[in-house]
CSV table of C-alpha atoms in Angstrom, one decimal:
chain,number,residue,atom,x,y,z
Y,1,MET,CA,-58.1,188.1,-52.4
Y,2,LEU,CA,-61.0,188.4,-49.9
Y,3,ILE,CA,-63.3,185.9,-52.5
Y,4,GLU,CA,-60.2,183.5,-52.1
Y,5,ALA,CA,-60.1,183.6,-48.6
Y,6,GLY,CA,-64.0,183.5,-47.9
Y,7,TYR,CA,-63.8,180.5,-50.2
Y,8,TYR,CA,-60.9,178.7,-48.2
Y,9,ILE,CA,-63.2,179.9,-44.7
Y,10,GLY,CA,-66.2,178.2,-46.1
Y,11,ALA,CA,-64.8,174.9,-47.0
Y,12,ALA,CA,-63.1,174.9,-43.4
Y,13,VAL,CA,-66.3,175.6,-41.4
Y,14,ALA,CA,-67.9,173.2,-43.6
Y,15,VAL,CA,-65.3,170.3,-42.8
Y,16,GLY,CA,-65.4,171.5,-39.3
Y,17,VAL,CA,-68.9,171.1,-38.8
Y,18,GLY,CA,-68.8,167.7,-40.4
Y,19,LEU,CA,-66.3,166.5,-38.4
Y,20,VAL,CA,-67.8,167.7,-35.1
Y,21,VAL,CA,-71.2,165.8,-36.0
Y,22,ALA,CA,-69.6,162.7,-37.5
Y,23,TRP,CA,-67.0,161.6,-34.8
Y,24,LEU,CA,-65.7,164.6,-32.0
Y,25,ALA,CA,-69.3,165.2,-30.4
Y,26,LEU,CA,-71.7,162.9,-28.5
Y,27,PRO,CA,-74.7,161.5,-31.3
Y,28,GLU,CA,-77.6,163.3,-30.6
Y,29,PRO,CA,-79.7,160.0,-29.4
Y,30,ALA,CA,-77.0,159.7,-26.5
Y,31,GLY,CA,-77.4,163.8,-25.5
Y,32,GLY,CA,-75.4,165.1,-27.7
Y,33,VAL,CA,-75.6,169.1,-27.6
Y,34,VAL,CA,-72.8,170.0,-29.6
Y,35,ALA,CA,-73.8,168.1,-32.7
Y,36,ALA,CA,-77.5,169.3,-32.7
Y,37,ARG,CA,-76.2,172.9,-32.3
Y,38,LEU,CA,-73.9,172.9,-35.3
Y,39,ARG,CA,-76.7,170.9,-37.5
Y,40,ARG,CA,-79.0,173.8,-37.0
Y,41,ALA,CA,-76.0,175.9,-38.4
Y,42,ALA,CA,-75.5,173.8,-41.2
Y,43,VAL,CA,-78.2,175.7,-43.3
Y,44,ALA,CA,-76.1,178.9,-43.1
Y,45,VAL,CA,-72.8,177.2,-43.8
Y,46,ALA,CA,-74.3,175.4,-46.9
Y,47,ILE,CA,-75.3,179.2,-47.8
Y,48,LEU,CA,-71.8,180.3,-47.3
Y,49,VAL,CA,-69.9,177.0,-49.1
Y,50,VAL,CA,-72.7,178.4,-52.2
Y,51,VAL,CA,-71.9,182.0,-52.0
Y,52,THR,CA,-68.2,181.7,-51.6
Y,53,GLY,CA,-68.0,179.0,-54.3
Y,54,VAL,CA,-69.5,181.0,-56.8
Y,55,LEU,CA,-67.5,184.3,-56.1
Y,56,GLU,CA,-64.6,182.3,-56.6
Y,57,PHE,CA,-65.5,180.8,-59.9
Y,58,VAL,CA,-66.4,184.3,-61.4
Y,59,ALA,CA,-63.0,185.7,-59.7
Y,60,ASP,CA,-61.2,183.2,-61.5
Y,61,ALA,CA,-62.9,183.5,-64.8
Y,62,ALA,CA,-62.5,187.0,-64.4
Y,63,ARG,CA,-58.9,186.8,-63.6
Y,64,SER,CA,-57.9,184.5,-66.8
Y,65,ARG,CA,-59.9,186.7,-69.3
Y,66,ARG,CA,-58.0,190.0,-67.5
Y,67,VAL,CA,-61.4,191.9,-66.7
Y,68,GLY,CA,-62.6,193.0,-63.6
Y,69,ILE,CA,-64.7,191.1,-61.1
Y,70,GLY,CA,-68.3,192.9,-62.2
Y,71,ARG,CA,-67.6,191.7,-66.0
Y,72,GLY,CA,-67.0,188.0,-64.5
Y,73,PHE,CA,-70.6,187.6,-64.4
Y,74,GLY,CA,-70.9,187.9,-67.8
Y,75,TRP,CA,-71.5,184.9,-70.2
Y,76,THR,CA,-68.7,185.9,-72.9
Y,77,VAL,CA,-66.3,185.7,-69.8
Y,78,LEU,CA,-67.4,182.7,-68.1
Y,79,ASP,CA,-67.8,180.7,-71.6
Y,80,GLY,CA,-64.2,182.0,-72.8
Y,81,TYR,CA,-62.6,180.6,-69.3
Y,82,LEU,CA,-64.6,177.7,-69.7
Y,83,HIS,CA,-62.7,177.2,-73.1
Y,84,VAL,CA,-59.5,178.1,-71.7
Y,85,ALA,CA,-56.8,175.8,-73.4
Y,86,PRO,CA,-55.0,173.1,-71.1
Y,87,ALA,CA,-51.3,174.2,-70.3
Y,88,ARG,CA,-48.6,172.4,-71.6
Y,89,GLY,CA,-48.8,168.6,-70.7
Y,90,GLY,CA,-52.4,169.0,-69.3
Y,91,THR,CA,-55.7,167.5,-70.6
Y,92,VAL,CA,-58.0,170.1,-69.2
Y,93,GLY,CA,-58.1,173.9,-69.2
Y,94,ALA,CA,-58.2,176.1,-66.1
Y,95,GLY,CA,-62.1,176.8,-66.9
Y,96,VAL,CA,-62.6,172.9,-66.6
Y,97,VAL,CA,-60.9,172.5,-63.5
Y,98,GLY,CA,-62.8,175.5,-61.9
Y,99,LEU,CA,-66.1,174.2,-62.8
Y,100,LEU,CA,-65.4,170.4,-61.5
Y,101,ASP,CA,-64.1,172.4,-58.2
Y,102,LEU,CA,-67.5,174.5,-58.2
Y,103,GLY,CA,-69.6,171.5,-58.7
Y,104,VAL,CA,-68.2,169.8,-55.8
Y,105,GLY,CA,-68.5,172.6,-53.9
Y,106,LEU,CA,-72.2,172.5,-54.9
Y,107,LEU,CA,-72.5,168.8,-53.5
Y,108,LEU,CA,-70.8,169.8,-50.5
Y,109,ALA,CA,-73.7,172.5,-49.7
Y,110,LEU,CA,-76.2,169.8,-50.5
Y,111,SER,CA,-74.9,167.5,-48.1
Y,112,LEU,CA,-74.7,170.1,-45.5
Y,113,LEU,CA,-78.6,170.6,-46.1
Y,114,VAL,CA,-78.9,166.8,-45.7
Y,115,VAL,CA,-77.2,166.9,-42.2
Y,116,SER,CA,-79.1,169.7,-40.8
Y,117,ARG,CA,-82.2,167.7,-41.4
Y,118,GLN,CA,-80.7,164.2,-40.7
Y,119,ALA,CA,-78.7,163.3,-37.7
Y,120,ALA,CA,-77.1,160.3,-39.3
Y,121,ARG,CA,-73.1,160.2,-39.1
Y,122,ALA,CA,-72.5,158.9,-42.4
Y,123,GLY,CA,-73.9,162.3,-43.9
Y,124,ALA,CA,-71.6,164.4,-41.7
Y,125,TRP,CA,-68.6,161.8,-42.8
Y,126,VAL,CA,-69.6,162.8,-46.9
Y,127,VAL,CA,-69.6,166.4,-45.6
Y,128,VAL,CA,-66.0,166.4,-44.5
Y,129,LEU,CA,-65.0,164.2,-47.6
Y,130,LEU,CA,-66.3,166.6,-50.3
Y,131,GLY,CA,-64.8,169.4,-47.9
Y,132,LEU,CA,-61.4,167.9,-48.2
Y,133,VAL,CA,-61.9,166.9,-52.2
Y,134,THR,CA,-63.2,170.4,-53.1
Y,135,VAL,CA,-60.4,172.4,-51.7
Y,136,ALA,CA,-58.0,170.1,-53.4
Y,137,ILE,CA,-59.2,169.8,-56.9
Y,138,PRO,CA,-57.0,173.3,-57.8
Y,139,HIS,CA,-53.7,171.6,-56.8
Y,140,MET,CA,-54.5,168.3,-58.4
Y,141,PRO,CA,-52.5,167.5,-61.6
Y,142,PHE,CA,-54.6,166.7,-64.4
Y,143,GLY,CA,-52.5,164.9,-67.3
Y,144,GLN,CA,-49.1,163.8,-67.8
Y,145,ALA,CA,-47.1,164.2,-64.6
Y,146,HIS,CA,-43.9,163.7,-63.5
Y,147,ALA,CA,-42.7,162.2,-60.0
Y,148,GLN,CA,-42.0,165.8,-58.9
Y,149,ASP,CA,-45.2,167.0,-59.6
Y,150,VAL,CA,-47.1,164.3,-57.9
Y,151,ILE,CA,-45.1,164.8,-54.9
Y,152,ARG,CA,-45.6,168.7,-54.8
Y,153,ALA,CA,-49.1,167.9,-55.2
Y,154,VAL,CA,-49.1,165.6,-52.5
Y,155,LEU,CA,-47.3,168.0,-50.1
Y,156,ILE,CA,-49.7,171.0,-51.2
Y,157,VAL,CA,-52.9,169.2,-50.5
Y,158,GLY,CA,-51.3,167.8,-47.5
Y,159,HIS,CA,-50.9,171.2,-46.2
Y,160,VAL,CA,-54.0,172.7,-47.4
Y,161,TRP,CA,-56.2,169.7,-45.6
Y,162,GLY,CA,-54.0,170.2,-42.5
Y,163,ALA,CA,-55.1,173.7,-42.5
Y,164,MET,CA,-59.0,172.8,-43.3
Y,165,VAL,CA,-59.1,170.2,-40.7
Y,166,TRP,CA,-57.3,172.6,-37.7
Y,167,ALA,CA,-58.8,176.0,-38.5
Y,168,GLY,CA,-62.3,174.4,-39.4
Y,169,GLY,CA,-62.4,172.4,-36.2
Y,170,LEU,CA,-61.6,175.7,-34.3
Y,171,LEU,CA,-64.2,177.9,-35.9
Y,172,ALA,CA,-67.1,175.2,-35.7
Y,173,LEU,CA,-66.4,174.6,-32.1
Y,174,ALA,CA,-65.8,178.2,-31.3
Y,175,VAL,CA,-69.4,179.1,-32.8
Y,176,ALA,CA,-70.9,176.4,-31.4
Y,177,GLY,CA,-69.5,176.7,-28.0
Y,178,LEU,CA,-69.6,181.0,-27.8
Y,179,VAL,CA,-73.5,180.7,-29.1
Y,180,GLY,CA,-74.3,177.7,-26.6
Y,181,ARG,CA,-73.1,179.0,-23.4
Y,182,LEU,CA,-75.7,178.3,-20.8
Y,183,GLY,CA,-76.4,180.9,-17.8
Y,184,SER,CA,-76.2,178.5,-14.9
Y,185,VAL,CA,-74.1,175.4,-13.9
Y,186,GLU,CA,-77.3,173.2,-13.2
Y,187,ALA,CA,-78.9,174.1,-16.7
Y,188,ALA,CA,-75.1,173.6,-18.5
Y,189,GLU,CA,-74.2,170.2,-16.4
Y,190,PRO,CA,-75.7,167.9,-19.3
Y,191,ALA,CA,-73.4,169.6,-21.8
Y,192,GLY,CA,-70.3,169.2,-19.4
Y,193,GLU,CA,-69.7,165.5,-20.2
Y,194,ASP,CA,-70.2,165.8,-24.5
Y,195,TRP,CA,-68.1,169.1,-24.3
Y,196,ALA,CA,-65.0,167.3,-22.2
Y,197,ARG,CA,-65.3,164.7,-25.2
Y,198,VAL,CA,-65.3,167.1,-27.9
Y,199,TRP,CA,-62.1,168.9,-26.6
Y,200,ALA,CA,-60.3,165.8,-25.9
Y,201,ARG,CA,-60.7,164.2,-29.6
Y,202,PHE,CA,-60.1,167.8,-31.1
Y,203,GLY,CA,-57.0,167.9,-29.3
Y,204,SER,CA,-55.9,164.6,-31.1
Y,205,VAL,CA,-57.2,165.8,-34.5
Y,206,ALA,CA,-55.4,169.2,-34.4
Y,207,LEU,CA,-52.1,167.4,-33.2
Y,208,GLY,CA,-52.2,165.3,-36.3
Y,209,ALA,CA,-52.9,168.6,-38.4
Y,210,VAL,CA,-50.1,170.4,-37.0
Y,211,GLY,CA,-47.7,167.6,-37.7
Y,212,VAL,CA,-48.7,167.5,-41.4
Y,213,LEU,CA,-48.6,171.2,-41.5
Y,214,VAL,CA,-45.3,171.4,-39.9
Y,215,VAL,CA,-43.8,168.9,-42.5
Y,216,SER,CA,-45.3,170.1,-45.6
Y,217,GLY,CA,-44.9,173.6,-44.9
Y,218,SER,CA,-41.0,173.6,-43.9
Y,219,TRP,CA,-41.2,171.9,-47.4
Y,220,LEU,CA,-42.9,174.9,-49.0
Y,221,ALA,CA,-41.3,177.1,-47.2
Y,222,TRP,CA,-38.0,176.0,-48.3
Y,223,THR,CA,-39.1,175.8,-51.9
Y,224,HIS,CA,-40.0,179.4,-51.8
Y,225,VAL,CA,-37.6,181.2,-49.4
Y,226,GLY,CA,-33.9,180.9,-49.9
Y,227,THR,CA,-32.7,182.4,-47.0
Y,228,PRO,CA,-34.3,184.0,-43.8
Y,229,ALA,CA,-33.3,187.6,-44.8
Y,230,GLN,CA,-36.0,187.1,-47.7
Y,231,LEU,CA,-38.6,186.8,-45.2
Y,232,PHE,CA,-38.1,190.6,-44.6
Y,233,THR,CA,-36.9,191.7,-47.9
Y,234,THR,CA,-39.5,190.3,-50.5
Y,235,PRO,CA,-43.4,190.8,-50.4
Y,236,TYR,CA,-43.6,186.6,-50.6
Y,237,GLY,CA,-41.4,186.4,-47.3
Y,238,ARG,CA,-43.3,189.5,-45.3
Y,239,TYR,CA,-46.6,187.6,-46.2
Y,240,LEU,CA,-44.8,184.2,-45.0
Y,241,ALA,CA,-43.7,185.9,-42.1
Y,242,ILE,CA,-47.0,187.0,-40.8
Y,243,LYS,CA,-48.9,183.7,-41.4
Y,244,LEU,CA,-45.8,181.8,-39.6
Y,245,ALA,CA,-46.2,184.4,-36.3
Y,246,LEU,CA,-50.0,184.0,-36.4
Y,247,VAL,CA,-49.4,179.9,-36.4
Y,248,LEU,CA,-46.8,180.2,-33.7
Y,249,VAL,CA,-49.6,182.1,-31.6
Y,250,MET,CA,-52.0,179.2,-32.4
Y,251,LEU,CA,-49.5,176.8,-31.6
Y,252,ALA,CA,-48.9,178.5,-28.2
Y,253,ALA,CA,-52.2,178.6,-27.2
Y,254,GLY,CA,-52.7,174.8,-28.6
Y,255,GLY,CA,-49.8,174.1,-26.1
Y,256,TYR,CA,-52.0,175.8,-23.2
Y,257,ASN,CA,-54.9,173.6,-24.3
Y,258,ALA,CA,-52.9,170.2,-24.2
Y,259,ARG,CA,-50.7,171.1,-21.1
Y,260,VAL,CA,-53.2,172.9,-19.1
Y,261,LEU,CA,-56.8,172.8,-20.2
Y,262,LEU,CA,-57.5,169.3,-21.1
Y,263,PRO,CA,-55.6,167.8,-17.8
Y,264,ARG,CA,-58.0,169.9,-15.8
Y,265,ILE,CA,-61.0,168.5,-17.7
Y,266,ALA,CA,-59.7,165.4,-16.9
Y,267,ALA,CA,-59.1,165.9,-13.3
Y,268,ALA,CA,-62.7,167.0,-12.8
Y,269,ARG,CA,-64.2,164.2,-14.5
Y,270,ALA,CA,-62.2,161.8,-12.2
Y,271,ALA,CA,-62.5,163.8,-9.5
Y,272,GLY,CA,-66.5,163.8,-9.9
Y,273,ASP,CA,-66.5,167.8,-9.9
Y,274,ARG,CA,-69.3,168.6,-12.1
Y,275,ALA,CA,-69.3,172.5,-11.5
Y,276,GLY,CA,-65.6,172.4,-12.2
Y,277,LEU,CA,-66.5,170.3,-15.3
Y,278,VAL,CA,-69.0,172.8,-16.5
Y,279,ARG,CA,-66.6,175.9,-15.7
Y,280,LEU,CA,-63.5,174.5,-17.8
Y,281,ALA,CA,-65.3,172.8,-20.3
Y,282,VAL,CA,-68.4,174.7,-21.2
Y,283,ARG,CA,-67.3,178.3,-20.2
Y,284,HIS,CA,-63.7,178.6,-20.4
Y,285,PHE,CA,-62.4,176.6,-22.9
Y,286,PRO,CA,-64.6,177.9,-25.8
Y,287,LYS,CA,-63.2,181.5,-24.8
Y,288,VAL,CA,-59.7,180.0,-25.8
Y,289,VAL,CA,-60.7,178.5,-28.8
Y,290,ALA,CA,-62.8,181.3,-30.1
Y,291,ALA,CA,-59.4,183.4,-29.7
Y,292,GLU,CA,-57.5,180.6,-31.7
Y,293,ALA,CA,-60.4,180.7,-34.2
Y,294,VAL,CA,-59.8,184.5,-35.0
Y,295,LEU,CA,-56.1,183.7,-35.3
Y,296,ALA,CA,-57.1,181.0,-38.0
Y,297,VAL,CA,-59.2,183.3,-39.8
Y,298,GLY,CA,-56.2,185.8,-40.1
Y,299,VAL,CA,-53.9,182.8,-41.3
Y,300,LEU,CA,-56.8,182.2,-44.3
Y,301,LEU,CA,-56.8,185.9,-45.2
Y,302,VAL,CA,-53.0,185.9,-45.6
Y,303,VAL,CA,-53.3,182.2,-47.5
Y,304,PRO,CA,-54.2,184.5,-51.0
Y,305,PHE,CA,-51.4,186.8,-50.8
Y,306,LEU,CA,-48.8,184.1,-50.9
Y,307,ALA,CA,-48.4,184.3,-54.7
Y,308,GLY,CA,-45.0,183.9,-56.4
Y,309,SER,CA,-41.7,183.1,-54.7
Y,310,ALA,CA,-39.1,184.8,-52.3
Y,311,ARG,CA,-36.6,183.2,-54.1
Y,312,SER,CA,-37.5,184.6,-57.6
Y,313,GLU,CA,-38.4,188.0,-56.1
Y,314,ALA,CA,-35.0,188.1,-54.6
Y,315,GLY,CA,-33.3,187.3,-57.9
Y,316,TRP,CA,-32.6,183.6,-56.5
Y,317,PRO,CA,-32.8,180.3,-58.9
Y,318,ALA,CA,-35.3,177.6,-57.9
Y,319,ALA,CA,-34.9,175.3,-55.4
Y,320,ARG,CA,-33.2,172.1,-56.2
Y,321,ALA,CA,-35.4,169.1,-57.7
Y,322,PHE,CA,-37.3,166.6,-55.0
Y,323,ASP,CA,-34.4,164.1,-54.5
Y,324,GLY,CA,-33.0,161.6,-52.4
Y,325,THR,CA,-31.5,163.9,-50.1
Y,326,VAL,CA,-34.4,166.1,-49.8
Y,327,PHE,CA,-36.6,163.0,-49.3
Y,328,GLY,CA,-34.4,161.8,-46.5
Y,329,THR,CA,-34.1,165.1,-44.6
Y,330,GLY,CA,-38.1,165.1,-44.9
Y,331,VAL,CA,-38.2,161.6,-43.5
Y,332,LEU,CA,-36.0,162.9,-40.4
Y,333,LEU,CA,-38.1,166.0,-40.1
Y,334,THR,CA,-41.4,164.0,-39.8
Y,335,ALA,CA,-39.7,161.7,-36.9
Y,336,LEU,CA,-38.7,164.8,-35.0
Y,337,VAL,CA,-42.0,166.6,-35.5
Y,338,ALA,CA,-43.8,163.7,-34.3
Y,339,ALA,CA,-41.5,163.0,-31.3
Y,340,ALA,CA,-41.7,166.7,-30.4
Y,341,LEU,CA,-45.5,166.5,-30.4
Y,342,TRP,CA,-45.8,163.2,-28.5
Y,343,ALA,CA,-43.5,164.5,-25.8
Y,344,GLY,CA,-45.4,167.6,-25.6
Y,345,THR,CA,-48.6,166.1,-25.0
Y,346,ARG,CA,-47.2,164.1,-22.1
Y,347,THR,CA,-48.5,165.2,-18.8
Y,348,ALA,CA,-46.9,164.0,-15.3
Y,349,PRO,CA,-49.6,161.7,-13.3
Y,350,ARG,CA,-51.4,164.1,-10.3
Y,351,ARG,CA,-52.3,162.4,-7.4
Y,352,SER,CA,-56.4,162.7,-6.7
Y,353,ALA,CA,-55.8,165.7,-4.2
Y,354,ASP,CA,-53.4,167.6,-6.8
Y,355,ALA,CA,-56.1,166.9,-9.2
Y,356,ARG,CA,-58.9,168.7,-7.5
Y,357,GLU,CA,-56.5,171.4,-6.4
Y,358,SER,CA,-55.9,172.1,-10.1
Y,359,VAL,CA,-59.6,172.1,-10.8
Y,360,ARG,CA,-60.2,174.6,-8.0
Y,361,ALA,CA,-57.6,177.0,-9.2
Y,362,ALA,CA,-59.0,176.7,-12.7
């Protein structure tokens, strides 16, 4: 379970580093201190990706052959895993899928090493793409797939991608923000504008990721949980309840960022208050994001325990097939979530005096 959680954490941090360097932060030639800081950390992230990817492959091999993790490193176990027969309707076995996943993970690590040496944004976009592909491979249908299988795969992959972008961005920015906090306002002043841009852009990215998570997560929860009581009476339900509680706290923190901190940062920029901008964007905001990052790690640690279904554990039948009613409900839910997220980020206009007072109050 810890190995699988580490696998997702490694991929998430890689996606976060790539996203920050590729788009969120200022380019280094334009004075981007955040991008430079994370590029220097790219080597460590590459090592994390390789170690967790290899361990995940070995753990899957050991699980498939029903042996301990230590024996999973043996050639007999690995060879048997690679030659596992495909499931009914599939064209490749689990071992081949795992090897493909490991190969993409190694390419991800290589692209991180390239980013550590070169400041080109194209390389960082490659990191984001490979990071998203590697976590999607285990959930892709290989072989003959019905519409139900494709829809399920799309929703699961969308849920995983939303988690990778949100959690990965939080983890990367928390590390960059806390490690790079400077000792004085004067020294930190050049970083103020860079961090203000990063927080504003990441707020938009996180908003989209949350929308995808809510819609896809609602479908997944309905698929695996028949009643609210099953959240407390089944092992699957209890793990899901823990995950939901952590996510709700993260959403509350995100709402605080969107409704309080980001408007104060914008007010400081508009008022020309450089000291206030540094205090908010460089010193205070990273603390909040670090707390969110800890919660994100907690969510990723819970994910490997979500195996099976609360419905089956409670003796319930499986959820109904994906049909027109389920699709229509999903469309309605998507519209409601989009409207709620849009309304939740709207802030009332402030006069300049009120803006300056808000900055001082921070």
